[in-house]
Tab-separated table of C-alpha atoms in Angstrom:
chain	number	residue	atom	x	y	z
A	1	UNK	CA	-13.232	86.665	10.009
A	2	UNK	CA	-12.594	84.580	12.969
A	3	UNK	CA	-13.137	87.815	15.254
A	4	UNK	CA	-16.378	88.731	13.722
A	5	UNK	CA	-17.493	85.477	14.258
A	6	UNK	CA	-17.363	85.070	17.788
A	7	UNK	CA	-18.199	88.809	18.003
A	8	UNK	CA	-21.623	88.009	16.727
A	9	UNK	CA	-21.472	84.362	19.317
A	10	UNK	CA	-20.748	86.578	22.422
A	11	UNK	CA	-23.657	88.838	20.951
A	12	UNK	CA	-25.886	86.091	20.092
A	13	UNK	CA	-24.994	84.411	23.630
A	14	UNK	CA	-25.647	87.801	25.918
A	15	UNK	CA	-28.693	88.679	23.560
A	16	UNK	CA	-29.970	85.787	24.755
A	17	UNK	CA	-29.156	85.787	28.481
A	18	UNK	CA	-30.962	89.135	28.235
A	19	UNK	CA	-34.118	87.515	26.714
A	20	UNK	CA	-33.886	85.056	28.933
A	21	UNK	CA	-34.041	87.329	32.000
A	22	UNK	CA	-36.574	89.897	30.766
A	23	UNK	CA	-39.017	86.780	30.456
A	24	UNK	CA	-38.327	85.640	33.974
A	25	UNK	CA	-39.116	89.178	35.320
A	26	UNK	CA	-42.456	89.168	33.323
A	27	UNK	CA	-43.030	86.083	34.488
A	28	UNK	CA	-43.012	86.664	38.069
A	29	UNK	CA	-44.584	90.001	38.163
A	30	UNK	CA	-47.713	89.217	35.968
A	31	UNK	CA	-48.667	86.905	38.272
A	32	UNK	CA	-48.106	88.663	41.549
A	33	UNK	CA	-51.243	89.483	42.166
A	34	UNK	CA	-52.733	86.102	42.346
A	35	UNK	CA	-56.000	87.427	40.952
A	36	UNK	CA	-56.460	83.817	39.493
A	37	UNK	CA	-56.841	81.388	42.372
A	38	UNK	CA	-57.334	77.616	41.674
A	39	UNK	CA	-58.547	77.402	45.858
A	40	UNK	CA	-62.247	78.522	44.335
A	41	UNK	CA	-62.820	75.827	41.989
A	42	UNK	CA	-62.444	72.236	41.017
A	43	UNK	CA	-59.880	70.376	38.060
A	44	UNK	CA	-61.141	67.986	35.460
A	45	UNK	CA	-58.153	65.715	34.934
A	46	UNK	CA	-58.704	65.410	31.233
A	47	UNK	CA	-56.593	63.565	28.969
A	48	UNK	CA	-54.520	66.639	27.435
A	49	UNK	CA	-54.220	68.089	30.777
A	50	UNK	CA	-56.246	69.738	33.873
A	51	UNK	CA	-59.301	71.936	33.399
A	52	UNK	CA	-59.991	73.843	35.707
A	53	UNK	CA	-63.704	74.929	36.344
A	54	UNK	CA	-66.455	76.120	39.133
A	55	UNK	CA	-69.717	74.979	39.888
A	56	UNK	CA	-72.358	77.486	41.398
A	57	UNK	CA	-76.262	77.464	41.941
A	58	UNK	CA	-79.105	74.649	41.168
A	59	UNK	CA	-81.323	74.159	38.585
A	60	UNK	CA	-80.743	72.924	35.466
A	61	UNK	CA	-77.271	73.123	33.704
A	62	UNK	CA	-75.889	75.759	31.950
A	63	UNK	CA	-72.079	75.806	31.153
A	64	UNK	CA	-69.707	78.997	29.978
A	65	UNK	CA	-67.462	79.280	27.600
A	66	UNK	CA	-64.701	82.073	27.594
A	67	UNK	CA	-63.300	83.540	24.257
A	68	UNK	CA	-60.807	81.790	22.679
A	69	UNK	CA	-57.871	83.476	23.393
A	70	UNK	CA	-54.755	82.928	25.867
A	71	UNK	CA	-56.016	86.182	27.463
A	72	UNK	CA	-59.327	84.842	28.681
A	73	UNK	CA	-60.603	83.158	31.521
A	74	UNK	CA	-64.004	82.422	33.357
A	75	UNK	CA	-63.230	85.924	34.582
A	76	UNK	CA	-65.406	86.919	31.099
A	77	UNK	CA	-68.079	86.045	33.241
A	78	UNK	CA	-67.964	87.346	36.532
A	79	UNK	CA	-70.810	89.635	36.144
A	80	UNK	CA	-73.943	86.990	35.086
A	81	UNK	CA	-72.585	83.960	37.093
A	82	UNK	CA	-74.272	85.488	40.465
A	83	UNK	CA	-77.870	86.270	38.318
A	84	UNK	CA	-77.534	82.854	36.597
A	85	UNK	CA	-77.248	80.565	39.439
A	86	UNK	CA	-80.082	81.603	40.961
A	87	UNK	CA	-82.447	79.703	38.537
A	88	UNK	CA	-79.001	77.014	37.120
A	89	UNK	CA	-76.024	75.052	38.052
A	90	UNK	CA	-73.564	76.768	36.558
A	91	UNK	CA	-70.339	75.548	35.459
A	92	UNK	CA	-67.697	77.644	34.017
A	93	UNK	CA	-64.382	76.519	32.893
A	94	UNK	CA	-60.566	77.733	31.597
A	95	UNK	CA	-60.304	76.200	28.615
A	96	UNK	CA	-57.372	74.195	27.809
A	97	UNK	CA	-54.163	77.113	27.452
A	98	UNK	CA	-56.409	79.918	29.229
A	99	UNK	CA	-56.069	80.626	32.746
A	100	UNK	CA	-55.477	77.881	35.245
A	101	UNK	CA	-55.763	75.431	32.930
A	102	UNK	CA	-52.591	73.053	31.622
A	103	UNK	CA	-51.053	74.428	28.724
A	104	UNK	CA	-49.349	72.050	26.941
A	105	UNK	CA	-47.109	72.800	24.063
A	106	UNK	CA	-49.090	70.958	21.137
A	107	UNK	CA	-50.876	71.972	18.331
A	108	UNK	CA	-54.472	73.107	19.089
A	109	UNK	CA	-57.336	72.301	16.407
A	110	UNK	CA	-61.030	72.713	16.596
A	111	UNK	CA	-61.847	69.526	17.385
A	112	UNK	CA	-59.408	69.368	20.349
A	113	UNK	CA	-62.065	71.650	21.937
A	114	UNK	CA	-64.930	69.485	20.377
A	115	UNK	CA	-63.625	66.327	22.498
A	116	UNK	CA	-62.809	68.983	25.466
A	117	UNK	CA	-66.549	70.131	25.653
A	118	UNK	CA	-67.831	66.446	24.800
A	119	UNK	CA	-65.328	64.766	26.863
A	120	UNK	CA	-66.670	67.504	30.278
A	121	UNK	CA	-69.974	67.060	29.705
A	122	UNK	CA	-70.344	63.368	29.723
A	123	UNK	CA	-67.821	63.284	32.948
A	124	UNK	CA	-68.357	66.509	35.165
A	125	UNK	CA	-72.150	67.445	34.754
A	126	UNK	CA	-73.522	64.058	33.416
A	127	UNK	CA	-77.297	65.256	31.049
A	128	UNK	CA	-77.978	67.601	28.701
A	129	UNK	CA	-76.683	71.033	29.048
A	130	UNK	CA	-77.415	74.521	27.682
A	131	UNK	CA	-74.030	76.660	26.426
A	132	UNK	CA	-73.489	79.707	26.089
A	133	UNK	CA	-70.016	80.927	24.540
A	134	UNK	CA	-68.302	83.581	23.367
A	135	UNK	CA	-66.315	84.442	19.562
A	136	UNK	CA	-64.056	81.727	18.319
A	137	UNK	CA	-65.138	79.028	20.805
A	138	UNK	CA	-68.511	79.494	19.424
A	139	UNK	CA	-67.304	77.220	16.371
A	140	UNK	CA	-66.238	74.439	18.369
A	141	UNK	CA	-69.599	74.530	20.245
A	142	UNK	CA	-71.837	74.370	16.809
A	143	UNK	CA	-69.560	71.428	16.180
A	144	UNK	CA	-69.842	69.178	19.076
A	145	UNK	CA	-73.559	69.822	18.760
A	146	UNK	CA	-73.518	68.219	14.984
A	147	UNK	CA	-71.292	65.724	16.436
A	148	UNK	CA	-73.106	64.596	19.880
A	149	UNK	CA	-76.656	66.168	19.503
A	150	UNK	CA	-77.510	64.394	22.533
A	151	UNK	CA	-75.285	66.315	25.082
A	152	UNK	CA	-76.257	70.278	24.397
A	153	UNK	CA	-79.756	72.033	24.443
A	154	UNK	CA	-79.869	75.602	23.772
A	155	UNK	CA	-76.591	77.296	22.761
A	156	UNK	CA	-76.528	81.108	23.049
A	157	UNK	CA	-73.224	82.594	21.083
A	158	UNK	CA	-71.620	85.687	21.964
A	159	UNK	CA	-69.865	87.849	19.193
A	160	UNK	CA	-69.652	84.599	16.819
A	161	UNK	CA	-66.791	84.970	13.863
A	162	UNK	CA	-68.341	85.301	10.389
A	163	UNK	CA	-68.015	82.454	8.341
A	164	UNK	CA	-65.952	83.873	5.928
A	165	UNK	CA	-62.985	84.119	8.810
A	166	UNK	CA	-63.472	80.810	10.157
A	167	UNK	CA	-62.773	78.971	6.601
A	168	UNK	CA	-59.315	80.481	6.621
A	169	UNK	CA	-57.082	77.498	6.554
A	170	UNK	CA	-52.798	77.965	6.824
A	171	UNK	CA	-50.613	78.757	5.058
A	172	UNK	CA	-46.663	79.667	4.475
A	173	UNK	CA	-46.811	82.430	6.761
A	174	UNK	CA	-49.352	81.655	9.152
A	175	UNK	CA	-47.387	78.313	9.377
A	176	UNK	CA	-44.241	80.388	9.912
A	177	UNK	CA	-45.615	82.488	12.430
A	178	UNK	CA	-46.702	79.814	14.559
A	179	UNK	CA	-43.382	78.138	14.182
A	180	UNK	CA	-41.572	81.109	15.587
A	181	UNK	CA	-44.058	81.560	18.385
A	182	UNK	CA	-43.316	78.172	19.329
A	183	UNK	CA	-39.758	78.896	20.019
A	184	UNK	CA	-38.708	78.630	23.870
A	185	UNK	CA	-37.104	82.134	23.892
A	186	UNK	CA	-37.958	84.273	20.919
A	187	UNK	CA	-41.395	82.686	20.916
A	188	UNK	CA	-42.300	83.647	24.623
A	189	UNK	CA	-39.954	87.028	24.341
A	190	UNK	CA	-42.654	88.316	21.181
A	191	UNK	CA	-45.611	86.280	23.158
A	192	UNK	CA	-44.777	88.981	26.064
A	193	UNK	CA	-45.208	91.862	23.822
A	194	UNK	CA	-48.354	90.234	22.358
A	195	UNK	CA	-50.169	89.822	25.827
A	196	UNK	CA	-48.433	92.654	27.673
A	197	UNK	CA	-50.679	94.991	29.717
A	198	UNK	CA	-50.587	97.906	27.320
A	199	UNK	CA	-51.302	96.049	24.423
A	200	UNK	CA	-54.577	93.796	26.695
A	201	UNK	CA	-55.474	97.716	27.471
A	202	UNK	CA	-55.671	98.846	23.955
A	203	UNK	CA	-57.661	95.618	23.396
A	204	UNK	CA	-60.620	96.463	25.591
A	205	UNK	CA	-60.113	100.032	24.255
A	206	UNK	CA	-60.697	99.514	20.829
A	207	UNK	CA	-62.037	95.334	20.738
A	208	UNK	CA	-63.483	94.388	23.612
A	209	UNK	CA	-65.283	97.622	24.990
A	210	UNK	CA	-67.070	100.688	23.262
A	211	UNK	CA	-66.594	102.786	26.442
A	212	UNK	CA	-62.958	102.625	27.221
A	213	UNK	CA	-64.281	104.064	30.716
A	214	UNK	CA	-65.979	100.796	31.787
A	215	UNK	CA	-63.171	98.517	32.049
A	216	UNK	CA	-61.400	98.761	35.521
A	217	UNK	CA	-57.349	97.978	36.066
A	218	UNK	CA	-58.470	94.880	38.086
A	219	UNK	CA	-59.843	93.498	34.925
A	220	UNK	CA	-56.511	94.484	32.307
A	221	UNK	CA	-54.879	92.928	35.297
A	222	UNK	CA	-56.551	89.561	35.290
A	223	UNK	CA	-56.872	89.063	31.578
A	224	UNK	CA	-52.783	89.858	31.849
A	225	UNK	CA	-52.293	87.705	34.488
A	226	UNK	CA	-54.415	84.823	32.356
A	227	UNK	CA	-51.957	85.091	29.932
A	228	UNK	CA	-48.636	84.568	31.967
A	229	UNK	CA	-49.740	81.775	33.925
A	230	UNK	CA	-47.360	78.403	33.866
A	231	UNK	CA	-44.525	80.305	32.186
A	232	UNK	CA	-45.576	81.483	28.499
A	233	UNK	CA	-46.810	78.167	27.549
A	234	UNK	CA	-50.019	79.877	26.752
A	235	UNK	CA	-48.080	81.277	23.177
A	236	UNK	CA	-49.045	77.730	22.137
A	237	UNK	CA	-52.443	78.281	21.638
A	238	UNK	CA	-52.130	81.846	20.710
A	239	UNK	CA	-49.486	80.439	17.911
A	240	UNK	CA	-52.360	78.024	17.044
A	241	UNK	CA	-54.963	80.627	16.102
A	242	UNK	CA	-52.311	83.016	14.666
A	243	UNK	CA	-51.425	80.028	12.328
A	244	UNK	CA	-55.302	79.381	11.935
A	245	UNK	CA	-55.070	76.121	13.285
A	246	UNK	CA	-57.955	76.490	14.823
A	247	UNK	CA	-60.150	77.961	11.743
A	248	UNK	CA	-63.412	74.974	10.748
A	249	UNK	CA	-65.945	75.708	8.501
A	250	UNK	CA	-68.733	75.011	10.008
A	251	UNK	CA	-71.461	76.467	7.888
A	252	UNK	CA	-72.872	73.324	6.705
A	253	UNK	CA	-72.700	72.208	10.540
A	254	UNK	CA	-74.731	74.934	11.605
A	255	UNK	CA	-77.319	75.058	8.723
A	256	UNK	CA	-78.309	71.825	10.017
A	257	UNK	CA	-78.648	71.552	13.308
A	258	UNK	CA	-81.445	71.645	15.173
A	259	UNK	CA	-80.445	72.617	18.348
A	260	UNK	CA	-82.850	76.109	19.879
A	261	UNK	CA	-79.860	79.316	19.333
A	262	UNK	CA	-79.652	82.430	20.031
A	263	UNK	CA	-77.114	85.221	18.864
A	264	UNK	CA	-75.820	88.154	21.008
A	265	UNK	CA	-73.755	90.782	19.266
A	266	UNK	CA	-72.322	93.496	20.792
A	267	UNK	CA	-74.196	96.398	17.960
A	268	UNK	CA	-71.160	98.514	18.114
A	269	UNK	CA	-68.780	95.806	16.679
A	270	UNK	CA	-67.541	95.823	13.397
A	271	UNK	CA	-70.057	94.012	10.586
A	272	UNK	CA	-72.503	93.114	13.819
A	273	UNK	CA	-75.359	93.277	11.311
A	274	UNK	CA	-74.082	91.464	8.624
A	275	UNK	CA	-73.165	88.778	10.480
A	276	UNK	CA	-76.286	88.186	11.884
A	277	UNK	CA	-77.622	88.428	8.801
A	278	UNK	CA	-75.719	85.460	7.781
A	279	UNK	CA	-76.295	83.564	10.826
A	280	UNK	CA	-79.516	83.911	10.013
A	281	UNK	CA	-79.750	83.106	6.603
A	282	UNK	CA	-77.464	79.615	7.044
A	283	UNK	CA	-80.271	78.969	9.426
A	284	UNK	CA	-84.031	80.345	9.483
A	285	UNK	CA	-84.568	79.133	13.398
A	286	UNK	CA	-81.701	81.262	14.852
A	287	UNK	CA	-82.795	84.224	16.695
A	288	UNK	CA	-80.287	87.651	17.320
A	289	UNK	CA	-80.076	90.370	19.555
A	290	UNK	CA	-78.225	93.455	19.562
A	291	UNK	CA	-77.174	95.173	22.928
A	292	UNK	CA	-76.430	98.836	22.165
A	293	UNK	CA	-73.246	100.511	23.089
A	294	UNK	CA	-71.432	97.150	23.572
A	295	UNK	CA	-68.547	95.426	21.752
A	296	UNK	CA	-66.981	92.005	21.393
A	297	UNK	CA	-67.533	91.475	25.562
A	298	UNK	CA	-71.041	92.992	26.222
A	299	UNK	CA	-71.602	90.105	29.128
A	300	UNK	CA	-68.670	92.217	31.286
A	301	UNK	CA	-69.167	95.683	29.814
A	302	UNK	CA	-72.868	95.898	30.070
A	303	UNK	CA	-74.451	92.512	32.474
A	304	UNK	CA	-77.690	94.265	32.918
A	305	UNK	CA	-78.203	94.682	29.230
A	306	UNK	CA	-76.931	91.691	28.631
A	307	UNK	CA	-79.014	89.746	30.707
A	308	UNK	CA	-81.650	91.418	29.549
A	309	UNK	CA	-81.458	89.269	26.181
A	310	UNK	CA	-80.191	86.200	27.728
């Protein structure tokens, strides 16, 4: 008995040297590139860490809001930012666990992103802004417009969830699958596989993209490289929205608001329609576009188009 025992020790123990230095090597070459440099831009010291965000063009203010996801970046919008500061002062930004932005290890919650967007606003650009953001973080937008209607104009979403998906709450399992993601080894070891390059490529394959032919290997790069920065710590967030930490229900929210929005959906995504149809219905002012032969990211796959409904 006593053999087996530290049998399975020396197994446990080498298991997790192993671990350990698979991780490192990840590590170090996702981020080799340096696709993601901070030189660019500026950091908002916020209170739950540094934001880090550019500013580009005059006018009046517009900021951008990537997908929620540890993935995503400002990259998202590396196509319109050019076309949009021509006419506005842009001002796009990692959110906090995205990119070059801290990523603490905490529980993130809708309303962590509420005070984020609140909190930016009133420091870094100072009036009223317009917004325009893309799938999850389009809930956290509706609700810091409920909550501060004097700090956002006209919100265009991207891709917004459906209601029905964003009233999810936890529970057991998405509880336990948060927990284990939160783990310093095994958490970042099965955070690796999550965000690794073949399973980011089979994202915009299938997800993000309807032609698989229009993403490039710069772009699977940076959304890969988004993911590794500042040593794994970006499975916090993704443990957040896997436990649906993240999840508000903001139908009433949005019913009521009287803020001038605008829907994009990519027409080739999953339930486009009907979820513009609800949209729609919660709230008789909203107007919705479709751009054809798009998906969840028709702002990178398609900019002309795009634009075009902007």
């Amino acid at each position: 008995m006593k053999k087996r025992f530290k049998t399975l020790v020396k197994l446990a123990i080498w298991t997790s040297i192993a671990m350990y230095l698979v991780n490192k090597f990840v590590e170090s070459s996702a981020t080799i590139h340096h696709l993601l440099k901070s030189n660019d831009g500026n950091f908002y010291n916020w209170k739950h860490g540094d934001i880090f965000y550019t500013v580009s063009g005059t006018g009046s203010p517009v900021v951008l809001i990537h997908d929620l996801n540890p993935t995503s970046s400002q990259y998202e919008w590396n196509s319109i930012i050019k076309f949009l500061s021509s006419t506005h002062t842009v001002y796009a930004i990692d959110l906090l666990g995205c990119g070059r932005s801290d990523k603490p290890g905490i529980s993130y919650v809708n309303y962590l992103f509420v005070q984020l967007l609140h909190d930016f606003i009133e420091d870094i650009i100072g009036q009223k802004t317009d917004v325009i953001a893309t799938g999850k973080s389009s809930s956290f937008v509706i609700m810091t417009a409920k909550l501060y209607p004097d700090i956002i104009d006209k919100i265009t979403m991207i891709n917004p969830e459906s209601f029905t998906k964003e009233i999810i709450l936890p529970d057991w399992k998405s509880k336990a699958a948060k927990a284990i993601l939160d783990c310093p080894l095994l958490g970042v070891s099965l955070y690796y596989i999550l965000t690794s390059n073949e399973q980011i490529e089979y994202n915009f394959c299938e997800k993000y993209f309807y032609n698989p032919f229009h993403f490039s290997s710069k772009t699977i790069q940076t959304y890969y490289e988004s993911a590794h920065t500042q040593r794994g710590n970006g499975r916090h967030l993704l443990a957040s929205i896997v436990g649906n930490y993240v999840n508000f229900d903001i139908k009433n929210s949005f019913s009521s608001i009287e803020n001038d929005i605008h829907i994009i959906f990519g027409k080739e995504l999953s339930n486009a329609d009907k979820i513009a149809e609800s949209y729609k219905k919660c709230n008789s002012s909203v107007t919705c576009s479709l751009v054809e032969k798009t998906k969840m990211l028709p702002q990178l796959e398609a900019p002309d188009k795009f634009l075009s409904y902007l």
